[in-house]
CSV table of C-alpha atoms in Angstrom, one decimal:
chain,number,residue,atom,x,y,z
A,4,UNK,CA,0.0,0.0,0.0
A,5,UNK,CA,1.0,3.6,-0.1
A,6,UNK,CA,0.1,5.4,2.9
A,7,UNK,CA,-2.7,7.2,1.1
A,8,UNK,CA,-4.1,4.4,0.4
A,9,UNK,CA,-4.1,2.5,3.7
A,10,UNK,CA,-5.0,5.8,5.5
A,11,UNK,CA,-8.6,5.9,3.1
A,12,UNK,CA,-11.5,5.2,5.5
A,13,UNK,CA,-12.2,2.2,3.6
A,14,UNK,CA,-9.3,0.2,4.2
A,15,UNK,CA,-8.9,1.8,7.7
A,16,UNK,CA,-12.5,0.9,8.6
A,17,UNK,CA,-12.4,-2.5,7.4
A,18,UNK,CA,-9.5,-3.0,9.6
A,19,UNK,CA,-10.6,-1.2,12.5
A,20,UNK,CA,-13.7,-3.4,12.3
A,21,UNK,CA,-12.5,-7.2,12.1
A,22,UNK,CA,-9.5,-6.5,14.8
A,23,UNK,CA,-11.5,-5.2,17.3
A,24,UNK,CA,-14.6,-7.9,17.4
A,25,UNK,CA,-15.2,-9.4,20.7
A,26,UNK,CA,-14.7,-12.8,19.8
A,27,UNK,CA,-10.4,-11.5,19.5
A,28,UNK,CA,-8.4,-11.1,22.9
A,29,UNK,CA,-8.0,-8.1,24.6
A,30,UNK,CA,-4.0,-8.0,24.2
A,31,UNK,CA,-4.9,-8.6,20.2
A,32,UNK,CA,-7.1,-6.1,20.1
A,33,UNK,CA,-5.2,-3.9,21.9
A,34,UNK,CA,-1.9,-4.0,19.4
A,35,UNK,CA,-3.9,-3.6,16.6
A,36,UNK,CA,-5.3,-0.4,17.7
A,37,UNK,CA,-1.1,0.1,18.0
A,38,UNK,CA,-0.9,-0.8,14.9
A,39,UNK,CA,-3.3,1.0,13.4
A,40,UNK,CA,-2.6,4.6,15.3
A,41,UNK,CA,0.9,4.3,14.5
A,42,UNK,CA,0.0,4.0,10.7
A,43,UNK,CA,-2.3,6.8,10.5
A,44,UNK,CA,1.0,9.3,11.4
A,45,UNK,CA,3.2,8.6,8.3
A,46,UNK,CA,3.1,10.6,5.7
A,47,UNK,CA,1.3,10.1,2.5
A,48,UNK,CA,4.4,9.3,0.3
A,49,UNK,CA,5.2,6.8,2.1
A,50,UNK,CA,5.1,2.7,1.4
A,51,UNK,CA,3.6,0.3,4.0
A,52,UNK,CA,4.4,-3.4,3.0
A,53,UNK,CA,1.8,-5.9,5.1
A,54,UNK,CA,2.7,-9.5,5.6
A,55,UNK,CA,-0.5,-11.0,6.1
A,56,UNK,CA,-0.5,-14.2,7.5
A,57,UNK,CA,-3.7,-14.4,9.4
A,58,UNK,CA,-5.1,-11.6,12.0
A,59,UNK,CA,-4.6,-13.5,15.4
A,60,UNK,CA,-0.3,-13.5,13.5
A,61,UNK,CA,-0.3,-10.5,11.7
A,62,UNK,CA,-1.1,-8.3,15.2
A,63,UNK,CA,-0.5,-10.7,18.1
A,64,UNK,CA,2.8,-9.3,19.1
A,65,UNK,CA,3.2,-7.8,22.9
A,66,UNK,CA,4.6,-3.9,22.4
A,67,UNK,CA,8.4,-3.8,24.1
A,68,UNK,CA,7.4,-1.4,26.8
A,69,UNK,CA,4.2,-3.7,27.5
A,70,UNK,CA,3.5,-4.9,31.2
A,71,UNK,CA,3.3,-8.4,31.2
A,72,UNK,CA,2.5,-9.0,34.9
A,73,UNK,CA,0.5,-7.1,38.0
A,74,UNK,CA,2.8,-7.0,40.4
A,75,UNK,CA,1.4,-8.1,44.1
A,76,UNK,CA,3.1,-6.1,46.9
A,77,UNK,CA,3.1,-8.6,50.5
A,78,UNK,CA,5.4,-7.2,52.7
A,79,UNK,CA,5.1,-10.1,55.2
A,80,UNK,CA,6.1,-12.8,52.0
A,81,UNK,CA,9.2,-14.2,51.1
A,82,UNK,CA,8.7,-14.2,47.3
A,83,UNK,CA,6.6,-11.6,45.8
A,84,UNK,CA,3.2,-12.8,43.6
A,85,UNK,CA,2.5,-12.0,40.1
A,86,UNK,CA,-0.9,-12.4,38.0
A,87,UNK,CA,-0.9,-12.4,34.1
A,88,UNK,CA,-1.8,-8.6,32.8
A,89,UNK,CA,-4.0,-10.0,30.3
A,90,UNK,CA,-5.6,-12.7,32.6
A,91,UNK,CA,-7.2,-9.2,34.7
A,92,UNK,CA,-7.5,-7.2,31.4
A,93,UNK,CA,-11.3,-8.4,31.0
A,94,UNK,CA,-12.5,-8.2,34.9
A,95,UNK,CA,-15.4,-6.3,35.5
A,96,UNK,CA,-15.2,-2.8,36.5
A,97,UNK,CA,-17.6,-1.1,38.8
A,98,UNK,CA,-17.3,2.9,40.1
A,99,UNK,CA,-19.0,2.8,44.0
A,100,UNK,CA,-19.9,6.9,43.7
A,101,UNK,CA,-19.4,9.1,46.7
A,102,UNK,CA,-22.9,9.0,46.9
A,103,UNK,CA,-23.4,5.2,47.4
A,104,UNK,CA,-24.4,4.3,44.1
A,105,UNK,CA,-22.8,1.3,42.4
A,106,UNK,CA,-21.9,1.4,38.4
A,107,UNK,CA,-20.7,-1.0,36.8
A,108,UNK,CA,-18.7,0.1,33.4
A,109,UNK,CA,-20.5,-1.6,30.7
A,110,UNK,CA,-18.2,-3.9,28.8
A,111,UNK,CA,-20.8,-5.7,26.6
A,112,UNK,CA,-23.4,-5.0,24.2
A,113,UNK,CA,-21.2,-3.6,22.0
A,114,UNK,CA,-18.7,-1.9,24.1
A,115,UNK,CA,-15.2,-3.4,24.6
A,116,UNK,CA,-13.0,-4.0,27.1
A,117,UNK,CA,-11.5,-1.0,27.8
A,118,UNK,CA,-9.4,-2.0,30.6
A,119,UNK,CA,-5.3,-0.9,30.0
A,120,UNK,CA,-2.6,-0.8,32.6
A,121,UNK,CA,0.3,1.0,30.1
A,122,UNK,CA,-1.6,3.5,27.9
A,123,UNK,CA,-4.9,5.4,28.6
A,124,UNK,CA,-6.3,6.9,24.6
A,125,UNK,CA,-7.6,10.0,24.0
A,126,UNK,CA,-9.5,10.7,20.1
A,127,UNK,CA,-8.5,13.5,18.9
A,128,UNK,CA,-12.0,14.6,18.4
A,129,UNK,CA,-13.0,14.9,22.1
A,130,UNK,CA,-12.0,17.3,24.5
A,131,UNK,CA,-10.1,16.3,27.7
A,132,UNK,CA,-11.9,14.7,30.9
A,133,UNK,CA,-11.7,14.9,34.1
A,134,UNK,CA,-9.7,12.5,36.4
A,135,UNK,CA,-10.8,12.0,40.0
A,136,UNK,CA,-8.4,9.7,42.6
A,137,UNK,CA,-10.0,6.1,43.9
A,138,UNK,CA,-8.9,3.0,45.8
A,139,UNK,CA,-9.5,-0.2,43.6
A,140,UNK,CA,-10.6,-3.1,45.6
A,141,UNK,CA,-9.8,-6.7,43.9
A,142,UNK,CA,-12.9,-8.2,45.2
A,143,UNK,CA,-13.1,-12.3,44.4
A,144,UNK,CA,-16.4,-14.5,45.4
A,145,UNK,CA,-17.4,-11.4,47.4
A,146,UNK,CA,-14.3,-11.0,49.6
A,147,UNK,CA,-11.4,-8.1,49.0
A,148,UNK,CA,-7.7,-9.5,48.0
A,149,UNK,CA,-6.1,-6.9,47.0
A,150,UNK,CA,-6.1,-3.1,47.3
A,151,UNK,CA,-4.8,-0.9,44.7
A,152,UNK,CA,-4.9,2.8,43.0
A,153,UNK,CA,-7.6,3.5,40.8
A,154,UNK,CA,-8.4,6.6,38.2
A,155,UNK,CA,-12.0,7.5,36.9
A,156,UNK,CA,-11.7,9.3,34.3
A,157,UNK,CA,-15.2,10.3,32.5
A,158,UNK,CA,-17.1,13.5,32.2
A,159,UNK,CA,-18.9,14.5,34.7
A,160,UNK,CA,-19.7,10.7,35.4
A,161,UNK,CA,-20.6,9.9,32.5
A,162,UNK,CA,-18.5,8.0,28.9
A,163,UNK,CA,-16.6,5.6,31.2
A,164,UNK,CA,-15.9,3.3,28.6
A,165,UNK,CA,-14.5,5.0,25.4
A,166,UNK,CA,-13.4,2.7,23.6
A,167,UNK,CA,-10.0,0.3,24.2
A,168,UNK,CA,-7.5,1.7,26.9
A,169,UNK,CA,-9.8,4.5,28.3
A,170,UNK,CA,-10.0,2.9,31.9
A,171,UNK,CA,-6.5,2.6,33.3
A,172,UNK,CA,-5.6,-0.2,35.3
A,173,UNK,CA,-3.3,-0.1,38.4
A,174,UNK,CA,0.3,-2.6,37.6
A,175,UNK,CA,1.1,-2.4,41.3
A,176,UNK,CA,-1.4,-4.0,43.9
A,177,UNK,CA,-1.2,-4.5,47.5
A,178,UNK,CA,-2.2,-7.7,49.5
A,179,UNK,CA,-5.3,-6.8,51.6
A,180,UNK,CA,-4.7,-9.4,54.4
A,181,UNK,CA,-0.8,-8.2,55.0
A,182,UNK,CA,-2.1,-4.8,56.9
A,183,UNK,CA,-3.9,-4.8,59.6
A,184,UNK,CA,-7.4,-2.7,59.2
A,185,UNK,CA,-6.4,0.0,61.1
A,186,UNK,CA,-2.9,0.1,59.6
A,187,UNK,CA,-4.8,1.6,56.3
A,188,UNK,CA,-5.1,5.1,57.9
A,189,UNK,CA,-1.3,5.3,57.7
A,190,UNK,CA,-2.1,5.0,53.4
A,191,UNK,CA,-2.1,7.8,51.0
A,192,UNK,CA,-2.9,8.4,47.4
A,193,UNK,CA,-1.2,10.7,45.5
A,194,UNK,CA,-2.2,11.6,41.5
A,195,UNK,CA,0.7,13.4,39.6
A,196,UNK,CA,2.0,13.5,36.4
A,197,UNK,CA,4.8,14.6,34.2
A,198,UNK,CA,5.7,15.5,30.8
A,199,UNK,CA,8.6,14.4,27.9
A,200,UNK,CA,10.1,17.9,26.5
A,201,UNK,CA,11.3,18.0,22.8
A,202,UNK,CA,14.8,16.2,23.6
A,203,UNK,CA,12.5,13.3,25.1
A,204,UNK,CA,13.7,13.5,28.1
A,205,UNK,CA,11.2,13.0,31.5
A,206,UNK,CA,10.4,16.1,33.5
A,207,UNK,CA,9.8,15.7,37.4
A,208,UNK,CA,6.1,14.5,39.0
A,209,UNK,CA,4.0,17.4,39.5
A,210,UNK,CA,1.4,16.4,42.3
A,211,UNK,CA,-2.3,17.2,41.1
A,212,UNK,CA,-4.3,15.8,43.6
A,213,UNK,CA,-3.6,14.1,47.0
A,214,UNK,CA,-5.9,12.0,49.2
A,215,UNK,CA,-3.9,11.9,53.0
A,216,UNK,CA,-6.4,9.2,54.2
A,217,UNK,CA,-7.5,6.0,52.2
A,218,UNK,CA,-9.7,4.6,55.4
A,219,UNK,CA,-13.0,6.1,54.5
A,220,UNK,CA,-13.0,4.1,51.0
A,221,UNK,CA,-12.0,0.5,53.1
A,222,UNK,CA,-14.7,1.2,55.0
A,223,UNK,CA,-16.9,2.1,52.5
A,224,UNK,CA,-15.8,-0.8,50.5
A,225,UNK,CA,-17.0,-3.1,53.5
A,226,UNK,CA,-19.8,-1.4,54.0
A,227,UNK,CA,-20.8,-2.2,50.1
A,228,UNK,CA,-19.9,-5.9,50.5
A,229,UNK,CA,-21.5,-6.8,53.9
A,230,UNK,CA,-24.8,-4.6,54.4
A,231,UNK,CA,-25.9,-2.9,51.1
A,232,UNK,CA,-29.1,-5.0,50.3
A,233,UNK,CA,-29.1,-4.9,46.4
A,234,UNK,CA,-25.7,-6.2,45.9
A,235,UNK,CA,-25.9,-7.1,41.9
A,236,UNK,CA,-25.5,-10.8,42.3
A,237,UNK,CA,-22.9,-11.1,39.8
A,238,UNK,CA,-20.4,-9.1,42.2
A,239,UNK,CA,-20.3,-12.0,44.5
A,240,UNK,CA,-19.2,-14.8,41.7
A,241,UNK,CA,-15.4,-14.5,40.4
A,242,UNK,CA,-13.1,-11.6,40.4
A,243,UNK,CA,-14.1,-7.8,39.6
A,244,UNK,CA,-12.5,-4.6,40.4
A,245,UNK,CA,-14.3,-1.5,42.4
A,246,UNK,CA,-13.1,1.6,41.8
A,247,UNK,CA,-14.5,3.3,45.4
A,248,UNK,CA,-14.2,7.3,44.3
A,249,UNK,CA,-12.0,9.6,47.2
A,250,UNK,CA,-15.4,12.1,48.7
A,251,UNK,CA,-13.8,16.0,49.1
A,252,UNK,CA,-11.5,15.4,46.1
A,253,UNK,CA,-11.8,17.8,43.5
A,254,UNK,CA,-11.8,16.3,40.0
A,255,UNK,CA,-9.2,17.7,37.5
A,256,UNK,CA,-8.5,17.9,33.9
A,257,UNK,CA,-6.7,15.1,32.3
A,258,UNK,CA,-3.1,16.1,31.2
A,259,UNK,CA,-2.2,16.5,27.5
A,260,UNK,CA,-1.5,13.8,24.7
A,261,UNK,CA,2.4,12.8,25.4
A,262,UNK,CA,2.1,13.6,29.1
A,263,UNK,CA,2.4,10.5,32.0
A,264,UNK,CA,-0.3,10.7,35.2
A,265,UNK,CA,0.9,8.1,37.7
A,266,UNK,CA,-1.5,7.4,41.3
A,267,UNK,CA,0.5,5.8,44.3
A,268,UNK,CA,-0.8,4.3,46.9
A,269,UNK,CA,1.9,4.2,49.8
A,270,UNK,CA,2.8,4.9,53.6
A,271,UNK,CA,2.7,8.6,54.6
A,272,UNK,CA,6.1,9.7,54.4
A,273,UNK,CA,7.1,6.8,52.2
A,274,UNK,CA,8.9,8.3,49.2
A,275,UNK,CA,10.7,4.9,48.1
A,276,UNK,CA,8.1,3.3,46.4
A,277,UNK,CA,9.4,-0.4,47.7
A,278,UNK,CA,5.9,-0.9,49.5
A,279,UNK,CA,3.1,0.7,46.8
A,280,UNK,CA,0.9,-0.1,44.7
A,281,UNK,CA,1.2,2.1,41.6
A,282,UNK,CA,-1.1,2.8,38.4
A,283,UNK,CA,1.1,4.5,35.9
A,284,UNK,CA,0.2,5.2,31.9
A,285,UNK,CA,0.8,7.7,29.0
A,286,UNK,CA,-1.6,9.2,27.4
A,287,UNK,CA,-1.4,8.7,23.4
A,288,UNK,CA,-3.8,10.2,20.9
A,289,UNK,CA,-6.0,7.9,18.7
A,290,UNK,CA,-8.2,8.3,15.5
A,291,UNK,CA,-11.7,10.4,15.7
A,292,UNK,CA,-14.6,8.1,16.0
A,293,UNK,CA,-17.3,11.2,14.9
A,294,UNK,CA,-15.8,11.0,11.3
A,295,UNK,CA,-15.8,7.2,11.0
A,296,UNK,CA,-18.9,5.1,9.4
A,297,UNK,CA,-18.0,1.8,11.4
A,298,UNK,CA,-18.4,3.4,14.7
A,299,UNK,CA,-20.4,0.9,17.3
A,300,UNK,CA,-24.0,2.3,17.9
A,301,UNK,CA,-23.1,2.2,21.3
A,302,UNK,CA,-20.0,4.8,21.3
A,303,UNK,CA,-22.3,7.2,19.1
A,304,UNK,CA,-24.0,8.9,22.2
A,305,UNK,CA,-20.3,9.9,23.4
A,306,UNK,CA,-19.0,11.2,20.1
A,307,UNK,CA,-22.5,12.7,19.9
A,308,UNK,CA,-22.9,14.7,23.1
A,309,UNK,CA,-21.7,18.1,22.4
A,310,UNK,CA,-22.0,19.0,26.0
């Protein structure tokens, strides 16, 4: 192909549309959204030669800078646990609002799974949202495992899911049963995020938000497990991630395309890292979905609500 040509909505669409089917794996489906962004940059002159030897070969390839494994942070354990990246990838996610309310973020019915724990995408064709700090809870057959830092990024509340890699995913989780309950008071989360200049080099964190107290959202996590009375069923069968939103915490504008935003959730006073779990992705810039004729009818009310 010449660039022209693979760029032309036909050939990008019918791409765009037999990589990302559900029936594919998320990591597939993932680097072929890579793929795919990274074509749509070169310039027109210029030659692409495909070697097509079947979709599940032709984009099955794992990105060098790609997480392979959530890393489990036990203090009290001799050897460190791991879990597959792409064995989490498809967990359900649910948002427990300051409020009370429990949402899960729809990852069927035509949506994907938008789960990604090295990029979060932004389309080029809508504006920025808004990022509010969390505590993820790794809850499995009703019971929490694992604690972690979690990012809601939406407007308003609303467009949770916008398409693959718009839900970050913490890397770095802590072991629920190696603190003590009241030991979580000691916990902070901190959201910051930095910036590559034109010599690609890594500016320092800049903090944007900070929560000094993470024991409001275990209890509140608790609270949702043990005594709320319309528990969806579902929650209480296999593993599923609850993003428990931070109350008080102002919400703040996503950083720019290029930039890094990084949540840690550590000791007060802790600046080493060695005991934290940490969600940390770049933000890269994908196609507009408003323009395209194979967008999913249910991605059209976000790229439809001019509000």
């Amino acid at each position: 192909f010449s660039a022209k040509e693979f760029q032309s909505e036909q050939v990008m669409g019918y791409l765009l549309t037999t990589t990302t089917r559900p029936s594919l794996s998320h990591l597939f489906r993932q680097n072929a959204m890579k793929f795919l962004n990274a074509m749509t940059t070169l310039p027109l002159t210029s030659s692409i030669l495909v070697f097509y030897f079947g979709l599940e070969g032709a984009f099955a390839f794992s990105a060098p800078e790609s997480r392979q494994f959530i890393q489990i942070r036990n203090p009290l354990a001799f050897q460190q646990q791991q879990l597959p990246s792409s064995f989490v990838s498809s967990w359900p996610t649910w948002v427990l609002e300051t409020n009370g309310d429990l949402n899960k973020i729809p990852d069927t019915d035509g949506f994907v799974s938008p789960a990604s724990i090295d990029e979060m995408w932004q389309p080029v064709d809508l504006r920025q949202p808004e990022l509010r700090v969390g505590l993820g809870l790794h809850v499995r057959n009703g019971m929490i495992r694992h604690v972690l830092p979690a990012l809601d990024v939406s407007f308003d509340g609303n467009h949770r899911n916008r398409g693959l890699c718009s839900v970050p995913r913490a890397h770095s989780w802590l072991e629920f049963g190696a603190f003590s309950y009241d030991n979580w008071n000691d916990f902070e989360l901190v959201l910051a995020t930095r910036k590559k200049d034109d010599d690609n080099e890594t500016s320092e964190w800049t903090r944007l938000s900070v929560c000094d107290s993470i024991q409001e959202c275990i209890d509140s996590g608790v609270a949702l497990l043990t005594e709320k009375e319309d528990l969806p069923e579902d929650l209480g069968d296999g593993s599923h991630l609850v993003h428990v939103l931070v109350s008080g915490v102002v919400p703040v504008e996503c950083p720019k395309v290029g930039s890094e935003v990084r949540v840690m959730l550590k000791e007060k006073g802790d600046e080493s890292g060695e005991v934290a779990g940490t969600l940390q992705v770049k933000i890269s810039s994908t196609m507009a979905g408003s323009a395209s004729e194979y967008l999913p009818n249910a991605y059209k009310p976000l790229f439809e609500d001019e509000s």
